[in-house]
mmCIF file of C-alpha atoms in Angstrom:
data_model
loop_
_atom_site.group_PDB
_atom_site.id
_atom_site.type_symbol
_atom_site.label_atom_id
_atom_site.label_comp_id
_atom_site.label_asym_id
_atom_site.label_seq_id
_atom_site.Cartn_x
_atom_site.Cartn_y
_atom_site.Cartn_z
ATOM 1 C CA MET B 138 -0.010 -0.028 -0.155
ATOM 2 C CA ARG B 139 1.168 3.326 -0.825
ATOM 3 C CA LYS B 140 -0.290 6.879 0.118
ATOM 4 C CA VAL B 141 -0.126 9.207 -3.022
ATOM 5 C CA LEU B 142 -2.351 12.240 -2.137
ATOM 6 C CA GLU B 143 -2.952 14.032 1.051
ATOM 7 C CA TYR B 144 -5.146 16.974 1.622
ATOM 8 C CA THR B 145 -6.332 19.318 4.452
ATOM 9 C CA HIS B 146 -9.336 21.409 4.890
ATOM 10 C CA ALA B 147 -9.815 24.570 6.640
ATOM 11 C CA THR B 148 -12.923 26.877 7.009
ATOM 12 C CA TYR B 149 -12.597 30.507 8.449
ATOM 13 C CA HIS B 150 -15.199 32.983 9.455
ATOM 14 C CA TYR B 151 -14.640 36.733 9.097
ATOM 15 C CA ASN B 152 -16.205 40.046 10.371
ATOM 16 C CA SER B 153 -16.108 41.627 6.933
ATOM 17 C CA ARG B 154 -15.661 40.852 3.302
ATOM 18 C CA GLU B 155 -12.391 43.097 3.361
ATOM 19 C CA GLU B 156 -11.058 40.873 5.881
ATOM 20 C CA ARG B 157 -11.883 37.602 4.025
ATOM 21 C CA GLU B 158 -10.225 39.116 0.746
ATOM 22 C CA ASN B 159 -7.194 39.911 2.687
ATOM 23 C CA HIS B 160 -6.933 36.354 4.128
ATOM 24 C CA VAL B 161 -7.904 34.668 0.922
ATOM 25 C CA ALA B 162 -4.959 36.401 -0.863
ATOM 26 C CA THR B 163 -2.686 35.152 1.881
ATOM 27 C CA MET B 164 -3.775 31.513 2.044
ATOM 28 C CA GLU B 165 -3.597 31.336 -1.843
ATOM 29 C CA ALA B 166 -0.031 32.774 -1.790
ATOM 30 C CA ASP B 167 0.776 30.012 0.660
ATOM 31 C CA GLY B 168 -0.568 27.481 -1.862
ATOM 32 C CA TRP B 169 -4.082 26.869 -0.461
ATOM 33 C CA GLU B 170 -6.844 26.733 -2.930
ATOM 34 C CA CYS B 171 -10.180 28.764 -2.101
ATOM 35 C CA SER B 172 -13.605 27.338 -2.858
ATOM 36 C CA GLY B 173 -14.919 30.757 -3.794
ATOM 37 C CA GLN B 174 -17.776 30.536 -1.301
ATOM 38 C CA ILE B 175 -18.105 34.094 0.192
ATOM 39 C CA LYS B 176 -21.031 33.729 2.869
ATOM 40 C CA GLU B 177 -22.107 30.785 4.952
ATOM 41 C CA THR B 178 -25.762 30.740 6.476
ATOM 42 C CA VAL B 179 -25.803 30.540 10.285
ATOM 43 C CA SER B 180 -29.147 30.147 10.729
ATOM 44 C CA LEU B 181 -31.889 29.357 8.159
ATOM 45 C CA HIS B 182 -34.768 30.818 10.182
ATOM 46 C CA SER B 183 -33.102 34.118 10.859
ATOM 47 C CA GLY B 184 -31.204 34.344 7.565
ATOM 48 C CA GLU B 185 -28.165 35.219 9.399
ATOM 49 C CA TYR B 186 -24.966 34.843 7.717
ATOM 50 C CA VAL B 187 -21.181 35.122 7.980
ATOM 51 C CA TYR B 188 -18.440 35.798 5.720
ATOM 52 C CA CYS B 189 -16.448 32.613 5.081
ATOM 53 C CA GLY B 190 -13.313 31.138 3.443
ATOM 54 C CA LYS B 191 -13.178 27.328 2.722
ATOM 55 C CA PHE B 192 -9.729 26.093 1.529
ATOM 56 C CA VAL B 193 -8.115 22.738 0.803
ATOM 57 C CA LYS B 194 -4.525 22.175 0.349
ATOM 58 C CA TYR B 195 -3.054 19.030 -1.629
ATOM 59 C CA VAL B 196 0.124 17.522 -0.896
ATOM 60 C CA SER B 197 1.664 15.007 -3.457
ATOM 61 C CA LEU B 198 3.669 12.276 -1.834
#
């Protein structure tokens, strides 16, 4: 058996879109891929949402 690929997921919540955009740039510069999702619903009943960043980083072995 041989492991050929490993990946890590990371999700962040932000206080503003500007904070999100700055962090996305930093993460992508470090080799992470962003899913492109900008907002995430916290509660379906209230319609409350937060700015989010969902990232994945692949490591070839």
